[in-house]
Coordinates of C-alpha atoms in Angstrom, one line a residue:
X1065 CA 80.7 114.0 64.1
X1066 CA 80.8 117.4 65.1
X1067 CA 84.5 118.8 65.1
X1068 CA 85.0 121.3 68.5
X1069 CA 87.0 124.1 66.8
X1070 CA 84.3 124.6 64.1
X1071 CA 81.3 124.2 67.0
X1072 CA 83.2 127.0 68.9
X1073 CA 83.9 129.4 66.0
X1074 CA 80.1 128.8 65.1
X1075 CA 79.2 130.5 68.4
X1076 CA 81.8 133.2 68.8
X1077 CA 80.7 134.3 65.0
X1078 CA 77.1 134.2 66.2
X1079 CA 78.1 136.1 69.5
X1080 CA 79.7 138.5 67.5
X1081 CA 76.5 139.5 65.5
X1082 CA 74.7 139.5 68.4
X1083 CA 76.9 142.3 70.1
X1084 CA 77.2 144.2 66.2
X1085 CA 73.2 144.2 67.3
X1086 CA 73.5 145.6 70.3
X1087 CA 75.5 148.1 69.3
X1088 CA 73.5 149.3 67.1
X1089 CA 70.8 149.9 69.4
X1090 CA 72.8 151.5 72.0
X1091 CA 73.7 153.9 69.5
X1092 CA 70.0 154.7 68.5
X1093 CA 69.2 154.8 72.3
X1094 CA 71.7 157.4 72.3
X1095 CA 70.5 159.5 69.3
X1096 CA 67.2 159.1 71.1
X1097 CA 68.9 160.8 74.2
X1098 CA 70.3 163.2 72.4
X1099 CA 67.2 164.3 70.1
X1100 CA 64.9 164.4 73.2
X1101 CA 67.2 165.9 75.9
X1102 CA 65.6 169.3 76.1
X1103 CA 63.0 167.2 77.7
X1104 CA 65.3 166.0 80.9
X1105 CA 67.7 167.3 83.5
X1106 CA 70.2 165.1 84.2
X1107 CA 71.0 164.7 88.2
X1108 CA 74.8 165.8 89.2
X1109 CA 74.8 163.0 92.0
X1110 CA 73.5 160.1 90.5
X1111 CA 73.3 160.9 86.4
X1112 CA 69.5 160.0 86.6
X1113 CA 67.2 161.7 84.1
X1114 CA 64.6 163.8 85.7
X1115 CA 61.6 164.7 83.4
X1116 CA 61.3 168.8 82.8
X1117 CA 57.7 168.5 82.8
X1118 CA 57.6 167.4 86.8
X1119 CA 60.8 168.8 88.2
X1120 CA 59.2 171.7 88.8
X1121 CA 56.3 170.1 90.9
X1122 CA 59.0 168.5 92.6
X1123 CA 61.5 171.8 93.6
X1124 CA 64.3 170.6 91.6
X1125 CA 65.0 167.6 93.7
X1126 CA 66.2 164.7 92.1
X1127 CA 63.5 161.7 91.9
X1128 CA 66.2 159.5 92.0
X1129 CA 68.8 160.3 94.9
X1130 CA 67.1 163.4 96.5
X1131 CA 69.9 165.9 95.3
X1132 CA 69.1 169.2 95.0
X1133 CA 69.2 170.5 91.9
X1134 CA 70.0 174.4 91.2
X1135 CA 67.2 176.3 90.7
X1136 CA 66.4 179.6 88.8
X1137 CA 65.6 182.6 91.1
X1138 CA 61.7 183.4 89.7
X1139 CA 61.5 179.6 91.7
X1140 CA 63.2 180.4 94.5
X1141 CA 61.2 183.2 94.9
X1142 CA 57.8 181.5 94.1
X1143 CA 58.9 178.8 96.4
X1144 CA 59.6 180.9 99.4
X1145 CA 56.9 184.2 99.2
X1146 CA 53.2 184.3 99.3
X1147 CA 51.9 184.9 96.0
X1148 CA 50.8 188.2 94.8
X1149 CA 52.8 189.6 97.9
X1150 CA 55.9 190.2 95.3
X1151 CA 57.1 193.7 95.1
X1152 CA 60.9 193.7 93.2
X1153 CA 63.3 196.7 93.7
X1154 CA 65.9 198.1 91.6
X1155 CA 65.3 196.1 88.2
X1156 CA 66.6 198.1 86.0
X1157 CA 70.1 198.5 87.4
X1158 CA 72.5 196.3 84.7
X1159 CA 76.2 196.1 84.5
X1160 CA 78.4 197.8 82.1
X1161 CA 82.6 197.6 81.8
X1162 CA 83.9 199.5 84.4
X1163 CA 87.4 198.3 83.5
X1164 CA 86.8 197.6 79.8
X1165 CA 87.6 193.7 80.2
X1166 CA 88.9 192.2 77.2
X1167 CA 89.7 188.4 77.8
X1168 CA 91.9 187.9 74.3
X1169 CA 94.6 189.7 76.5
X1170 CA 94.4 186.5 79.0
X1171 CA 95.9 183.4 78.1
X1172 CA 93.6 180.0 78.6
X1173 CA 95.4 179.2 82.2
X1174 CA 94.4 182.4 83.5
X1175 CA 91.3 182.2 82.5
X1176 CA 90.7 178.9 84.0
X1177 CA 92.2 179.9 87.7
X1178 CA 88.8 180.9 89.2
X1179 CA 87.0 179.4 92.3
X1180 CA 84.5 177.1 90.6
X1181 CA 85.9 173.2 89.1
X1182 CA 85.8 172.4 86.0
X1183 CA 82.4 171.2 86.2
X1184 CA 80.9 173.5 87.4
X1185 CA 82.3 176.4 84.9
X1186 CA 79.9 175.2 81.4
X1187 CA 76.9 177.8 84.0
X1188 CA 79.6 180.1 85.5
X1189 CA 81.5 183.3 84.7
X1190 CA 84.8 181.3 83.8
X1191 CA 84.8 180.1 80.6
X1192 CA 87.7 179.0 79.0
X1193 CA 86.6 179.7 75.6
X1194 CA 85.2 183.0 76.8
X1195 CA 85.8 185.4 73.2
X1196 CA 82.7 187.9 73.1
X1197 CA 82.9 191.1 75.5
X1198 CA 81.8 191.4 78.7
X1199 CA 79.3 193.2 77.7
X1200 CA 77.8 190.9 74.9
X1201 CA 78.2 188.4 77.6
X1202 CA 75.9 190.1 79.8
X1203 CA 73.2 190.7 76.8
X1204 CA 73.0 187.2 76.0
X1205 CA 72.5 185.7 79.9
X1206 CA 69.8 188.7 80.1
X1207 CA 68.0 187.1 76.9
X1208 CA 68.8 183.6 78.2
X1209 CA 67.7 183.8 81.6
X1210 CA 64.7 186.9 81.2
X1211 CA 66.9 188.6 84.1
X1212 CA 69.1 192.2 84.5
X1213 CA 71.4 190.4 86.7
X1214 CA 72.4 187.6 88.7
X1215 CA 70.5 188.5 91.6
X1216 CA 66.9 189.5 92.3
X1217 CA 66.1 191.6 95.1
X1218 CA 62.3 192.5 96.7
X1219 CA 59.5 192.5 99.4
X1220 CA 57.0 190.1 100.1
X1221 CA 55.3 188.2 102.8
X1222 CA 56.1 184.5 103.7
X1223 CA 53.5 183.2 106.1
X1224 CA 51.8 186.8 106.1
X1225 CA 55.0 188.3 107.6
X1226 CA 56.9 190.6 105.8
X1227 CA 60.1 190.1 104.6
X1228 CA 63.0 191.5 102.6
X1229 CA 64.7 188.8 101.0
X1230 CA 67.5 189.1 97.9
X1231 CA 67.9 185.7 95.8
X1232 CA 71.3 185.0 94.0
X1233 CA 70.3 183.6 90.2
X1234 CA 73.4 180.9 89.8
X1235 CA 72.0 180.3 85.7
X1236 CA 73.2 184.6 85.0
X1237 CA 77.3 184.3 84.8
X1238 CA 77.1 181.7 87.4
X1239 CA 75.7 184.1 90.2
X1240 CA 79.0 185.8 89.9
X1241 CA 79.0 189.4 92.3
X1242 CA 79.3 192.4 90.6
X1243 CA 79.2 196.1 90.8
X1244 CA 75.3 195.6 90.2
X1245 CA 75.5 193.0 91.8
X1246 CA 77.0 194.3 95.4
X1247 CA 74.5 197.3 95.0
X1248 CA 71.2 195.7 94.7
X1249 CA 72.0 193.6 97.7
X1250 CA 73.3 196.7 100.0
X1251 CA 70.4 198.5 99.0
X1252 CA 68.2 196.0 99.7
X1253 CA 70.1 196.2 103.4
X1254 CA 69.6 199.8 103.6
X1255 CA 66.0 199.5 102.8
X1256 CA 65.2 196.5 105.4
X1257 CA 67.6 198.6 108.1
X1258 CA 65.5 201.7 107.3
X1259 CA 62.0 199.6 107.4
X1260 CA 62.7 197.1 110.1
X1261 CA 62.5 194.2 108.1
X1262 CA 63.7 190.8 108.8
X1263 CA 66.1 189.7 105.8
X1264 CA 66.6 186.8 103.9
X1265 CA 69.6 186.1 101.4
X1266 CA 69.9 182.8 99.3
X1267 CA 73.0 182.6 97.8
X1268 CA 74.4 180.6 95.2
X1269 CA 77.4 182.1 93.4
X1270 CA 80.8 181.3 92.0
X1271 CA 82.6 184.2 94.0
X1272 CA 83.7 187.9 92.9
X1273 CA 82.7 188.6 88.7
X1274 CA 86.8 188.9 87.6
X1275 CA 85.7 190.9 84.7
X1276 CA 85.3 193.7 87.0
X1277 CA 88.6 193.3 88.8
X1278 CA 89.1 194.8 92.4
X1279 CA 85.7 196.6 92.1
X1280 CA 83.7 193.3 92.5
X1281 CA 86.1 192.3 95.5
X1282 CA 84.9 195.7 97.3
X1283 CA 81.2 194.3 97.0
X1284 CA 82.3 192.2 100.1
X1285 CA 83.5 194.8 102.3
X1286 CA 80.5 196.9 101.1
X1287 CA 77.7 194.6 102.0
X1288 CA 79.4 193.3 105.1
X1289 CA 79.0 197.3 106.4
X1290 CA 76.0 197.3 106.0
X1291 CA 75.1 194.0 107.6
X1292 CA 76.9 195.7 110.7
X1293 CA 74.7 198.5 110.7
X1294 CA 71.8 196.3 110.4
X1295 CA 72.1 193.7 112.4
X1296 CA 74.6 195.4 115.6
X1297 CA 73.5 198.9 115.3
X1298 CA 69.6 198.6 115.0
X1299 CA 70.0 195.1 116.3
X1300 CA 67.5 193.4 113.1
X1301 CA 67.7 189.8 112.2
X1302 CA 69.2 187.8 109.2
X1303 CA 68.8 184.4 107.6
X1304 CA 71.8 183.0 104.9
X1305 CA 70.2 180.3 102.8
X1306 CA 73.1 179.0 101.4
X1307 CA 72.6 176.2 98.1
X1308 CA 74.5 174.9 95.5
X1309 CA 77.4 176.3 94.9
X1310 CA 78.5 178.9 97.3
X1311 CA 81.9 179.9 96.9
X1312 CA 84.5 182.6 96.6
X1313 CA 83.7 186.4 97.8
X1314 CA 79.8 185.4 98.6
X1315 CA 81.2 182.7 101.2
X1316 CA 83.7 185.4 102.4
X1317 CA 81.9 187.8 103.4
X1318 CA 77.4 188.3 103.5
X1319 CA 77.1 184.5 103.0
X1320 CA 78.5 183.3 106.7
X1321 CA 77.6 186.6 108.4
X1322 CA 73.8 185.6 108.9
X1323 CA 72.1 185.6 112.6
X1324 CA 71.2 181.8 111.5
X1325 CA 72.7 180.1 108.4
X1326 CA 70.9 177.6 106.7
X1327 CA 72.1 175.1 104.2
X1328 CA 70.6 172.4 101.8
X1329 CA 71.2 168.8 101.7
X1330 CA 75.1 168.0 100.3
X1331 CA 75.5 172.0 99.1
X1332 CA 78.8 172.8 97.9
X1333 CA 80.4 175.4 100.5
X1334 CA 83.7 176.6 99.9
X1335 CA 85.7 179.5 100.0
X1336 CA 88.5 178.1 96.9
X1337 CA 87.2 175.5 94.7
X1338 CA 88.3 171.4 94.9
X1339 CA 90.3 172.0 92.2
X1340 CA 92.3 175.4 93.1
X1341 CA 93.3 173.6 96.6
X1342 CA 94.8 170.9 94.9
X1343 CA 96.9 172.6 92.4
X1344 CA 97.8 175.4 94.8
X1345 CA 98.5 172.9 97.8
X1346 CA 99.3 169.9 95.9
X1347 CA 97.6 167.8 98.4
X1348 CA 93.9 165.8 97.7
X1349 CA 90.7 167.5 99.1
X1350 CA 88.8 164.5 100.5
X1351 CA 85.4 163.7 99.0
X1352 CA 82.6 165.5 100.7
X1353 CA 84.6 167.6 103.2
X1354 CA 82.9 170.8 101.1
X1355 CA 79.7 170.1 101.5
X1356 CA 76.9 171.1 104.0
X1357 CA 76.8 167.7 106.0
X1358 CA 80.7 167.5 106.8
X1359 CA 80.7 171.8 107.5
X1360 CA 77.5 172.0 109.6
X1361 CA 79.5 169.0 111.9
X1362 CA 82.6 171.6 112.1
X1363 CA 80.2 174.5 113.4
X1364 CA 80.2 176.6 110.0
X1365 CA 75.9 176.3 110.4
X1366 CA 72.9 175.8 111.9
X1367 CA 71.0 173.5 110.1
X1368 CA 70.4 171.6 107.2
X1369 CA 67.1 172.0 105.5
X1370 CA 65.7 170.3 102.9
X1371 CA 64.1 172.7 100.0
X1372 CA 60.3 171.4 100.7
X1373 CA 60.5 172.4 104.6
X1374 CA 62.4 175.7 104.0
X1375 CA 59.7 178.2 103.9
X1376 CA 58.0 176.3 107.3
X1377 CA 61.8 176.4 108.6
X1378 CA 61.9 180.3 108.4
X1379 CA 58.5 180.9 109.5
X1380 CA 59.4 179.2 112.6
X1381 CA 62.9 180.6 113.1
X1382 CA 61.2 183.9 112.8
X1383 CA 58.2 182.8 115.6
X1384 CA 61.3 182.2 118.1
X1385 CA 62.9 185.1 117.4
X1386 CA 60.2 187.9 117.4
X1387 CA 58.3 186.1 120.3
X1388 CA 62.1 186.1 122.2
X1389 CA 62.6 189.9 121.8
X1390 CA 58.5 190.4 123.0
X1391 CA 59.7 189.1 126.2

């Protein structure tokens, strides 16, 4: 006879190893992950592993869930202009320390108290363990990322027409605006204005670069003067691309002064982060009201494109326009 208690102590004992098993392969599975994840990109929506090797092919859209996923500018650029038709301006222009920043005279909460959430701050220009100068800051994201600055500016041809367009470069200080930053882009103005050019600006940025204080706040004003002399004196025409994240000064001023403003799929749009609303109001941002679905249903833009119709999008925004003013 078979006594219960030992029958059921049998199985929980032999349920027990079972589970010691499985741990032990969840934790090589992880060490697996781990050791190989140079090889993936992990989605922000839906934590799904995208495979380097294809995202690429793909644009940087999620295989999984369709999210966008940021991408560098070289892309952008390749994405958007006709090859060979590439001519950059002003590469050389870098940053120094206008204001000789030094961050040990900051205390952690200070340092935290930008426009980006804590989630997004591990690719932006507020780092909480942020130790090095600002300018040994700048020479490692010009190693990391191959680029001068956080944004690339140029003239090429999309669909044979030619274009100036500027592309913000969120992987450099978290597309952060600058000095440098607010000069290549007026210039890049200035030369469309004095060429007749349309122009294009994709932006994706974390706001003003607070380790150039109230000189990277004066970017906005800058670049929103010359906007006015481009598109009300000479009467010229702009496109705002906005992606993931777009926040801060960029949103404030050059980012929602476009002709027609275009967005990606669930962007992030915002002037202050989630989190600096709800420690300055106290009150809960609800889910998704930042994002380009919920701001293109309050009027704030035009459409909502996804990244593998964008360059046909402009192409034919441009058609309407030019064949408008041949009338």
């Amino acid at each position: 006879m078979i006594n219960r208690n030992d029958s059921d102590l049998s199985i929980r004992e032999s349920s027990n190893v079972v589970n010691e098993n499985d741990l032990v392969v969840n934790e090589n599975d992880l060490n697996d992950t781990q050791k190989y994840k140079h090889l993936w990109v992990q989605c922000e929506k839906c934590y799904g592993l995208n495979y380097k090797k294809f995202l690429k092919s793909k644009m940087n859209i999620c295989e999984y869930c369709g999210y966008h996923l940021k991408m560098t500018s070289l892309d952008r650029i390749e994405l958007l202009i006709d090859p060979g038709t590439w001519n950059p301006m002003d590469e050389d222009m870098v940053s120094l320390d206008p204001i000789e920043w030094d961050s040990s005279e900051l205390d952690s909460s200070e340092l935290d108290s930008g426009e980006l959430d804590s989630d997004e701050l591990d690719s932006g220009e507020l780092d909480s363990n942020e130790e090095e100068s600002y300018k040994d800051r700048i020479d490692s994201y010009q190693r990391k990322t191959g680029l001068t600055e956080a944004v690339q500016i140029g003239t090429g041809e999309l669909n044979g027409r030619p274009v100036a367009i500027g592309v913000m470069d969120f992987h450099f200080l978290g597309g952060s605006m600058g000095s440098v930053v607010g000069e290549k882009i007026t210039r890049l103005i200035e030369y469309a204005n004095n060429h007749s050019l349309p122009l294009i600006l994709v932006c994706a940025s974390g706001g003003a670069r607070m380790q150039e204080g109230s000189l990277s706040l004066m970017q906005m004003a800058k670049i929103a003067s010359a906007l006015y002399d481009y598109q009300v004196t000479k009467n010229l025409f702009y496109i705002s691309v906005l992606t993931t994240p777009t926040t801060g000064g960029v949103t404030a001023s050059f980012g929602m002064l476009g002709d027609v403003i275009i967005t990606e799929p669930q962007a992030y749009i915002a002037f202050a982060g989630k989190r600096v609303i709800e420690q300055t109001l106290k009150k809960t941002v609800p889910e998704g009201s930042q994002e380009s679905e919920n701001l293109k249903s309050k009027g704030t833009c035009d459409f909502i494109v996804s990244r593998q119709f964008l360059k046909l999008t402009l192409d034919m925004i441009f058609d309407m326009h030019f064949f408008r003013n041949r009338k």
